[in-house]
PDB file of N, CA, C and O in Angstrom:
ATOM      1  N   UNK A 371      -7.017   3.491  -7.699  1.00 79.00           N
ATOM      2  CA  UNK A 371      -8.034   3.095  -7.256  1.00 79.00           C
ATOM      3  C   UNK A 371      -9.232   1.533  -8.030  1.00 79.00           C
ATOM      4  O   UNK A 371      -9.036   0.809  -6.919  1.00 79.00           O
ATOM      5  N   UNK A 372      -7.962   1.157  -9.124  1.00 86.00           N
ATOM      6  CA  UNK A 372      -8.283  -0.018  -9.692  1.00 86.00           C
ATOM      7  C   UNK A 372      -7.868  -1.272  -9.333  1.00 86.00           C
ATOM      8  O   UNK A 372      -8.293  -2.121  -9.304  1.00 86.00           O
ATOM      9  N   UNK A 373      -6.419  -0.782  -8.582  1.00 85.00           N
ATOM     10  CA  UNK A 373      -5.971  -1.393  -8.101  1.00 85.00           C
ATOM     11  C   UNK A 373      -6.387  -2.191  -6.631  1.00 85.00           C
ATOM     12  O   UNK A 373      -6.493  -2.901  -6.278  1.00 85.00           O
ATOM     13  N   UNK A 374      -6.838  -1.000  -6.510  1.00 88.00           N
ATOM     14  CA  UNK A 374      -7.336  -1.266  -4.788  1.00 88.00           C
ATOM     15  C   UNK A 374      -8.530  -2.501  -4.816  1.00 88.00           C
ATOM     16  O   UNK A 374      -8.844  -3.421  -4.009  1.00 88.00           O
ATOM     17  N   UNK A 375      -9.520  -1.862  -5.706  1.00 91.00           N
ATOM     18  CA  UNK A 375     -10.269  -2.749  -6.604  1.00 91.00           C
ATOM     19  C   UNK A 375      -9.920  -4.347  -6.056  1.00 91.00           C
ATOM     20  O   UNK A 375     -10.576  -5.115  -6.352  1.00 91.00           O
ATOM     21  N   UNK A 376      -9.844  -4.214  -7.660  1.00 92.00           N
ATOM     22  CA  UNK A 376      -8.472  -5.932  -7.324  1.00 92.00           C
ATOM     23  C   UNK A 376      -8.275  -6.667  -6.342  1.00 92.00           C
ATOM     24  O   UNK A 376      -8.704  -7.551  -6.196  1.00 92.00           O
ATOM     25  N   UNK A 377      -7.086  -5.769  -5.386  1.00 93.00           N
ATOM     26  CA  UNK A 377      -6.541  -6.294  -4.211  1.00 93.00           C
ATOM     27  C   UNK A 377      -8.206  -6.552  -2.996  1.00 93.00           C
ATOM     28  O   UNK A 377      -8.306  -7.968  -2.615  1.00 93.00           O
ATOM     29  N   UNK A 378      -9.012  -6.450  -3.540  1.00 92.00           N
ATOM     30  CA  UNK A 378     -10.394  -6.318  -2.435  1.00 92.00           C
ATOM     31  C   UNK A 378     -10.958  -8.061  -3.389  1.00 92.00           C
ATOM     32  O   UNK A 378     -11.413  -8.419  -2.567  1.00 92.00           O
ATOM     33  N   UNK A 379     -11.023  -7.580  -4.548  1.00 93.00           N
ATOM     34  CA  UNK A 379     -11.402  -8.744  -5.561  1.00 93.00           C
ATOM     35  C   UNK A 379     -10.974  -9.978  -5.334  1.00 93.00           C
ATOM     36  O   UNK A 379     -11.203 -10.818  -5.329  1.00 93.00           O
ATOM     37  N   UNK A 380      -9.323  -9.669  -5.534  1.00 92.00           N
ATOM     38  CA  UNK A 380      -8.949 -11.259  -5.959  1.00 92.00           C
ATOM     39  C   UNK A 380      -7.644 -11.916  -4.762  1.00 92.00           C
ATOM     40  O   UNK A 380      -7.693 -11.211  -3.589  1.00 92.00           O
ATOM     41  N   UNK A 381      -7.254 -12.901  -4.983  1.00 88.00           N
ATOM     42  CA  UNK A 381      -6.064 -13.374  -3.861  1.00 88.00           C
ATOM     43  C   UNK A 381      -5.078 -13.024  -3.979  1.00 88.00           C
ATOM     44  O   UNK A 381      -4.817 -13.247  -5.274  1.00 88.00           O
ATOM     45  N   UNK A 382      -4.733 -12.306  -3.467  1.00 92.00           N
ATOM     46  CA  UNK A 382      -3.611 -10.892  -3.118  1.00 92.00           C
ATOM     47  C   UNK A 382      -1.731 -11.494  -2.264  1.00 92.00           C
ATOM     48  O   UNK A 382      -3.109 -11.864  -0.968  1.00 92.00           O
ATOM     49  N   UNK A 383      -1.181 -12.227  -2.274  1.00 95.00           N
ATOM     50  CA  UNK A 383      -0.830 -12.882  -1.211  1.00 95.00           C
ATOM     51  C   UNK A 383       0.902 -11.686  -1.068  1.00 95.00           C
ATOM     52  O   UNK A 383       1.027 -11.599  -0.156  1.00 95.00           O
ATOM     53  N   UNK A 384       0.796 -10.824  -1.581  1.00 96.00           N
ATOM     54  CA  UNK A 384       1.347  -9.469  -1.520  1.00 96.00           C
ATOM     55  C   UNK A 384       1.775  -8.733  -2.045  1.00 96.00           C
ATOM     56  O   UNK A 384       1.123  -9.096  -3.667  1.00 96.00           O
ATOM     57  N   UNK A 385       1.923  -7.346  -2.056  1.00 96.00           N
ATOM     58  CA  UNK A 385       1.316  -5.879  -2.796  1.00 96.00           C
ATOM     59  C   UNK A 385       3.294  -5.166  -3.029  1.00 96.00           C
ATOM     60  O   UNK A 385       3.380  -4.936  -1.849  1.00 96.00           O
ATOM     61  N   UNK A 386       3.370  -4.871  -3.919  1.00 95.00           N
ATOM     62  CA  UNK A 386       4.925  -3.818  -3.612  1.00 95.00           C
ATOM     63  C   UNK A 386       4.348  -2.573  -4.417  1.00 95.00           C
ATOM     64  O   UNK A 386       3.205  -2.522  -5.287  1.00 95.00           O
ATOM     65  N   UNK A 387       4.967  -1.774  -3.308  1.00 92.00           N
ATOM     66  CA  UNK A 387       4.158  -0.420  -2.930  1.00 92.00           C
ATOM     67  C   UNK A 387       4.862   0.859  -3.653  1.00 92.00           C
ATOM     68  O   UNK A 387       6.183   0.711  -2.738  1.00 92.00           O
ATOM     69  N   UNK A 388       5.011   1.921  -4.288  1.00 91.00           N
ATOM     70  CA  UNK A 388       5.998   2.723  -4.680  1.00 91.00           C
ATOM     71  C   UNK A 388       4.963   4.411  -3.620  1.00 91.00           C
ATOM     72  O   UNK A 388       3.713   4.044  -4.090  1.00 91.00           O
ATOM     73  N   UNK A 389       5.756   5.121  -3.586  1.00 88.00           N
ATOM     74  CA  UNK A 389       5.123   6.604  -2.811  1.00 88.00           C
ATOM     75  C   UNK A 389       4.678   7.469  -3.427  1.00 88.00           C
ATOM     76  O   UNK A 389       3.980   7.416  -3.648  1.00 88.00           O
ATOM     77  N   UNK A 390       5.368   6.975  -4.563  1.00 87.00           N
ATOM     78  CA  UNK A 390       5.282   8.322  -6.105  1.00 87.00           C
ATOM     79  C   UNK A 390       4.529   7.195  -6.741  1.00 87.00           C
ATOM     80  O   UNK A 390       4.013   6.620  -7.712  1.00 87.00           O
ATOM     81  N   UNK A 391       2.853   7.926  -6.629  1.00 85.00           N
ATOM     82  CA  UNK A 391       2.319   7.042  -7.613  1.00 85.00           C
ATOM     83  C   UNK A 391       1.367   8.458  -9.124  1.00 85.00           C
ATOM     84  O   UNK A 391       1.335   9.455  -7.722  1.00 85.00           O
ATOM     85  N   UNK A 392       0.668   7.924  -9.655  1.00 84.00           N
ATOM     86  CA  UNK A 392       0.502   9.064 -10.581  1.00 84.00           C
ATOM     87  C   UNK A 392      -0.411   9.734 -10.409  1.00 84.00           C
ATOM     88  O   UNK A 392      -0.990  11.032 -10.278  1.00 84.00           O
ATOM     89  N   UNK A 393      -1.817   9.463  -9.871  1.00 84.00           N
ATOM     90  CA  UNK A 393      -3.253  10.103  -9.195  1.00 84.00           C
ATOM     91  C   UNK A 393      -3.194   9.615  -7.950  1.00 84.00           C
ATOM     92  O   UNK A 393      -4.019  10.865  -7.134  1.00 84.00           O
ATOM     93  N   UNK A 394      -2.494   9.588  -7.282  1.00 86.00           N
ATOM     94  CA  UNK A 394      -2.710   9.264  -5.468  1.00 86.00           C
ATOM     95  C   UNK A 394      -1.000   8.760  -4.507  1.00 86.00           C
ATOM     96  O   UNK A 394      -0.164   8.439  -5.701  1.00 86.00           O
ATOM     97  N   UNK A 395      -1.006   9.646  -3.542  1.00 88.00           N
ATOM     98  CA  UNK A 395       0.288   8.976  -2.469  1.00 88.00           C
ATOM     99  C   UNK A 395      -0.017   7.348  -2.100  1.00 88.00           C
ATOM    100  O   UNK A 395      -1.348   7.346  -1.838  1.00 88.00           O
ATOM    101  N   UNK A 396       0.929   6.791  -2.462  1.00 90.00           N
ATOM    102  CA  UNK A 396       1.643   6.421  -2.432  1.00 90.00           C
ATOM    103  C   UNK A 396       1.351   5.707  -0.170  1.00 90.00           C
ATOM    104  O   UNK A 396       0.688   4.051  -0.373  1.00 90.00           O
ATOM    105  N   UNK A 397       0.710   6.678   0.531  1.00 92.00           N
ATOM    106  CA  UNK A 397       0.744   6.568   1.784  1.00 92.00           C
ATOM    107  C   UNK A 397      -0.937   6.234   2.445  1.00 92.00           C
ATOM    108  O   UNK A 397      -1.616   5.144   2.840  1.00 92.00           O
ATOM    109  N   UNK A 398      -1.566   6.560   1.335  1.00 92.00           N
ATOM    110  CA  UNK A 398      -3.140   6.786   0.776  1.00 92.00           C
ATOM    111  C   UNK A 398      -3.324   5.567   0.567  1.00 92.00           C
ATOM    112  O   UNK A 398      -4.594   4.885   1.299  1.00 92.00           O
ATOM    113  N   UNK A 399      -2.723   5.183  -0.559  1.00 93.00           N
ATOM    114  CA  UNK A 399      -3.252   3.572  -0.523  1.00 93.00           C
ATOM    115  C   UNK A 399      -2.928   2.779   0.605  1.00 93.00           C
ATOM    116  O   UNK A 399      -3.576   1.870   0.577  1.00 93.00           O
ATOM    117  N   UNK A 400      -1.518   2.363   1.281  1.00 94.00           N
ATOM    118  CA  UNK A 400      -1.846   1.878   2.293  1.00 94.00           C
ATOM    119  C   UNK A 400      -2.814   1.862   3.088  1.00 94.00           C
ATOM    120  O   UNK A 400      -2.945   1.147   3.766  1.00 94.00           O
ATOM    121  N   UNK A 401      -2.362   3.488   3.519  1.00 95.00           N
ATOM    122  CA  UNK A 401      -3.791   3.524   5.097  1.00 95.00           C
ATOM    123  C   UNK A 401      -5.107   2.638   4.488  1.00 95.00           C
ATOM    124  O   UNK A 401      -6.147   2.193   4.770  1.00 95.00           O
ATOM    125  N   UNK A 402      -5.725   2.597   3.035  1.00 94.00           N
ATOM    126  CA  UNK A 402      -7.019   2.636   2.703  1.00 94.00           C
ATOM    127  C   UNK A 402      -6.750   1.132   2.973  1.00 94.00           C
ATOM    128  O   UNK A 402      -7.846  -0.104   3.063  1.00 94.00           O
ATOM    129  N   UNK A 403      -5.236  -0.070   2.187  1.00 95.00           N
ATOM    130  CA  UNK A 403      -4.954  -1.242   2.061  1.00 95.00           C
ATOM    131  C   UNK A 403      -5.893  -1.942   3.696  1.00 95.00           C
ATOM    132  O   UNK A 403      -6.001  -2.804   3.492  1.00 95.00           O
ATOM    133  N   UNK A 404      -5.490  -0.996   3.959  1.00 96.00           N
ATOM    134  CA  UNK A 404      -4.696  -1.289   5.525  1.00 96.00           C
ATOM    135  C   UNK A 404      -6.045  -1.097   6.868  1.00 96.00           C
ATOM    136  O   UNK A 404      -6.290  -2.245   8.021  1.00 96.00           O
ATOM    137  N   UNK A 405      -7.087   0.015   6.359  1.00 95.00           N
ATOM    138  CA  UNK A 405      -8.589  -0.285   7.150  1.00 95.00           C
ATOM    139  C   UNK A 405      -9.124  -1.041   6.566  1.00 95.00           C
ATOM    140  O   UNK A 405     -10.477  -1.365   7.200  1.00 95.00           O
ATOM    141  N   UNK A 406      -9.106  -1.723   5.495  1.00 94.00           N
ATOM    142  CA  UNK A 406     -10.264  -2.238   4.951  1.00 94.00           C
ATOM    143  C   UNK A 406      -9.966  -4.152   5.306  1.00 94.00           C
ATOM    144  O   UNK A 406      -8.804  -4.296   4.867  1.00 94.00           O
ATOM    145  N   UNK A 407     -10.725  -4.464   6.243  1.00 94.00           N
ATOM    146  CA  UNK A 407     -11.430  -5.851   6.274  1.00 94.00           C
ATOM    147  C   UNK A 407     -10.821  -7.416   5.184  1.00 94.00           C
ATOM    148  O   UNK A 407     -10.092  -7.868   5.700  1.00 94.00           O
ATOM    149  N   UNK A 408     -10.961  -6.190   3.944  1.00 93.00           N
ATOM    150  CA  UNK A 408     -10.515  -7.261   2.858  1.00 93.00           C
ATOM    151  C   UNK A 408      -9.414  -7.567   2.427  1.00 93.00           C
ATOM    152  O   UNK A 408      -9.078  -8.818   1.923  1.00 93.00           O
ATOM    153  N   UNK A 409      -8.652  -6.230   2.738  1.00 95.00           N
ATOM    154  CA  UNK A 409      -7.185  -6.080   1.878  1.00 95.00           C
ATOM    155  C   UNK A 409      -6.608  -6.485   3.751  1.00 95.00           C
ATOM    156  O   UNK A 409      -4.880  -6.110   2.910  1.00 95.00           O
ATOM    157  N   UNK A 410      -6.618  -6.016   4.803  1.00 95.00           N
ATOM    158  CA  UNK A 410      -5.436  -5.814   5.662  1.00 95.00           C
ATOM    159  C   UNK A 410      -4.866  -6.390   6.354  1.00 95.00           C
ATOM    160  O   UNK A 410      -3.455  -6.345   6.365  1.00 95.00           O
ATOM    161  N   UNK A 411      -4.541  -7.759   5.568  1.00 96.00           N
ATOM    162  CA  UNK A 411      -3.698  -8.977   6.280  1.00 96.00           C
ATOM    163  C   UNK A 411      -2.362  -8.664   5.232  1.00 96.00           C
ATOM    164  O   UNK A 411      -1.930 -10.024   5.148  1.00 96.00           O
ATOM    165  N   UNK A 412      -2.918  -8.785   3.849  1.00 96.00           N
ATOM    166  CA  UNK A 412      -1.592  -8.608   2.898  1.00 96.00           C
ATOM    167  C   UNK A 412      -0.515  -7.743   3.394  1.00 96.00           C
ATOM    168  O   UNK A 412      -0.312  -7.046   3.363  1.00 96.00           O
ATOM    169  N   UNK A 413       0.432  -8.095   3.189  1.00 97.00           N
ATOM    170  CA  UNK A 413       1.494  -7.783   3.417  1.00 97.00           C
ATOM    171  C   UNK A 413       1.644  -6.781   2.129  1.00 97.00           C
ATOM    172  O   UNK A 413       1.435  -7.067   0.923  1.00 97.00           O
ATOM    173  N   UNK A 414       2.669  -6.046   2.720  1.00 96.00           N
ATOM    174  CA  UNK A 414       2.738  -4.760   1.519  1.00 96.00           C
ATOM    175  C   UNK A 414       4.539  -3.932   1.872  1.00 96.00           C
ATOM    176  O   UNK A 414       4.772  -3.877   2.893  1.00 96.00           O
ATOM    177  N   UNK A 415       5.351  -3.774   0.598  1.00 96.00           N
ATOM    178  CA  UNK A 415       6.497  -3.265   0.836  1.00 96.00           C
ATOM    179  C   UNK A 415       6.660  -2.245  -0.149  1.00 96.00           C
ATOM    180  O   UNK A 415       5.485  -2.316  -1.042  1.00 96.00           O
ATOM    181  N   UNK A 416       7.284  -1.626   0.161  1.00 92.00           N
ATOM    182  CA  UNK A 416       7.748  -0.035  -0.400  1.00 92.00           C
ATOM    183  C   UNK A 416       8.484  -0.181  -0.927  1.00 92.00           C
ATOM    184  O   UNK A 416       9.759  -0.719  -0.291  1.00 92.00           O
ATOM    185  N   UNK A 417       8.911  -0.418  -2.200  1.00 89.00           N
ATOM    186  CA  UNK A 417       9.819  -0.572  -3.435  1.00 89.00           C
ATOM    187  C   UNK A 417       9.930   0.805  -3.864  1.00 89.00           C
ATOM    188  O   UNK A 417       8.881   1.424  -4.697  1.00 89.00           O
ATOM    189  N   UNK A 418      10.688   2.480  -3.161  1.00 87.00           N
ATOM    190  CA  UNK A 418      10.510   3.368  -3.834  1.00 87.00           C
ATOM    191  C   UNK A 418      12.034   4.062  -3.430  1.00 87.00           C
ATOM    192  O   UNK A 418      12.524   4.019  -2.408  1.00 87.00           O
ATOM    193  N   UNK A 419      11.956   5.158  -4.675  1.00 89.00           N
ATOM    194  CA  UNK A 419      13.358   6.328  -3.898  1.00 89.00           C
ATOM    195  C   UNK A 419      12.974   7.434  -3.082  1.00 89.00           C
ATOM    196  O   UNK A 419      14.266   7.862  -2.657  1.00 89.00           O
ATOM    197  N   UNK A 420      11.841   7.801  -2.409  1.00 84.00           N
ATOM    198  CA  UNK A 420      11.337   8.378  -1.360  1.00 84.00           C
ATOM    199  C   UNK A 420      12.446   7.955   0.207  1.00 84.00           C
ATOM    200  O   UNK A 420      11.775   6.793   0.003  1.00 84.00           O
ATOM    201  N   UNK A 421      12.886   8.434   0.369  1.00 86.00           N
ATOM    202  CA  UNK A 421      13.275   8.047   2.124  1.00 86.00           C
ATOM    203  C   UNK A 421      12.098   8.111   2.984  1.00 86.00           C
ATOM    204  O   UNK A 421      10.942   9.112   2.845  1.00 86.00           O
ATOM    205  N   UNK A 422      12.413   7.288   3.939  1.00 81.00           N
ATOM    206  CA  UNK A 422      11.172   7.030   5.000  1.00 81.00           C
ATOM    207  C   UNK A 422      11.457   7.073   5.885  1.00 81.00           C
ATOM    208  O   UNK A 422      12.645   7.000   6.470  1.00 81.00           O
ATOM    209  N   UNK A 423      10.808   7.838   6.830  1.00 86.00           N
ATOM    210  CA  UNK A 423      10.823   8.596   8.730  1.00 86.00           C
ATOM    211  C   UNK A 423      10.528   7.090   9.362  1.00 86.00           C
ATOM    212  O   UNK A 423      10.203   7.483  10.513  1.00 86.00           O
ATOM    213  N   UNK A 424      10.551   6.402   9.164  1.00 87.00           N
ATOM    214  CA  UNK A 424       9.589   5.582   9.664  1.00 87.00           C
ATOM    215  C   UNK A 424       7.870   5.151   9.709  1.00 87.00           C
ATOM    216  O   UNK A 424       7.267   4.568  10.344  1.00 87.00           O
ATOM    217  N   UNK A 425       7.463   5.740   8.543  1.00 90.00           N
ATOM    218  CA  UNK A 425       5.759   6.687   8.855  1.00 90.00           C
ATOM    219  C   UNK A 425       5.610   5.239   7.788  1.00 90.00           C
ATOM    220  O   UNK A 425       4.281   5.190   8.420  1.00 90.00           O
ATOM    221  N   UNK A 426       5.978   4.654   7.105  1.00 91.00           N
ATOM    222  CA  UNK A 426       5.060   3.640   6.433  1.00 91.00           C
ATOM    223  C   UNK A 426       5.120   2.179   7.138  1.00 91.00           C
ATOM    224  O   UNK A 426       3.969   1.692   7.322  1.00 91.00           O
ATOM    225  N   UNK A 427       6.105   2.129   8.151  1.00 91.00           N
ATOM    226  CA  UNK A 427       5.884   0.847   8.716  1.00 91.00           C
ATOM    227  C   UNK A 427       5.030   0.689   9.528  1.00 91.00           C
ATOM    228  O   UNK A 427       4.501   0.234  10.270  1.00 91.00           O
ATOM    229  N   UNK A 428       5.184   2.142  10.181  1.00 93.00           N
ATOM    230  CA  UNK A 428       4.244   2.320  11.310  1.00 93.00           C
ATOM    231  C   UNK A 428       2.704   2.251  11.187  1.00 93.00           C
ATOM    232  O   UNK A 428       1.797   2.002  12.098  1.00 93.00           O
ATOM    233  N   UNK A 429       2.393   2.991  10.118  1.00 93.00           N
ATOM    234  CA  UNK A 429       1.438   2.431   9.196  1.00 93.00           C
ATOM    235  C   UNK A 429       0.392   1.292   8.664  1.00 93.00           C
ATOM    236  O   UNK A 429      -0.258   0.952   7.814  1.00 93.00           O
ATOM    237  N   UNK A 430       1.563   0.596   8.436  1.00 94.00           N
ATOM    238  CA  UNK A 430       1.389  -1.031   8.593  1.00 94.00           C
ATOM    239  C   UNK A 430       2.219  -1.754   7.587  1.00 94.00           C
ATOM    240  O   UNK A 430       1.721  -3.159   6.953  1.00 94.00           O
ATOM    241  N   UNK A 431       3.217  -1.285   6.736  1.00 94.00           N
ATOM    242  CA  UNK A 431       4.293  -1.827   5.809  1.00 94.00           C
ATOM    243  C   UNK A 431       4.774  -2.543   6.273  1.00 94.00           C
ATOM    244  O   UNK A 431       5.385  -3.069   7.611  1.00 94.00           O
ATOM    245  N   UNK A 432       4.982  -4.148   5.417  1.00 95.00           N
ATOM    246  CA  UNK A 432       6.045  -5.177   6.342  1.00 95.00           C
ATOM    247  C   UNK A 432       7.458  -4.316   6.320  1.00 95.00           C
ATOM    248  O   UNK A 432       7.657  -5.197   6.727  1.00 95.00           O
ATOM    249  N   UNK A 433       7.678  -3.927   5.016  1.00 93.00           N
ATOM    250  CA  UNK A 433       9.443  -3.622   4.933  1.00 93.00           C
ATOM    251  C   UNK A 433       9.311  -2.595   3.880  1.00 93.00           C
ATOM    252  O   UNK A 433       8.623  -2.001   3.645  1.00 93.00           O
ATOM    253  N   UNK A 434      10.458  -1.807   3.816  1.00 90.00           N
ATOM    254  CA  UNK A 434      10.598  -1.292   2.855  1.00 90.00           C
ATOM    255  C   UNK A 434      12.103  -1.342   2.078  1.00 90.00           C
ATOM    256  O   UNK A 434      13.159  -1.844   2.675  1.00 90.00           O
TER     257      UNK A 434
END
């Protein structure tokens, strides 16, 4: 949650995101970032051990 607030308030050029996070699923974070007009244009790269079925790219990730 703190990371979402930082992304909203700061000038972020790129986010590297894992699907496995302690408090929330990385896909939920991706969706929240892409739904917010302050963060929707930030490129997001997933770096994770979780195999992706294309869902991350469909939801707005720039790369996996």
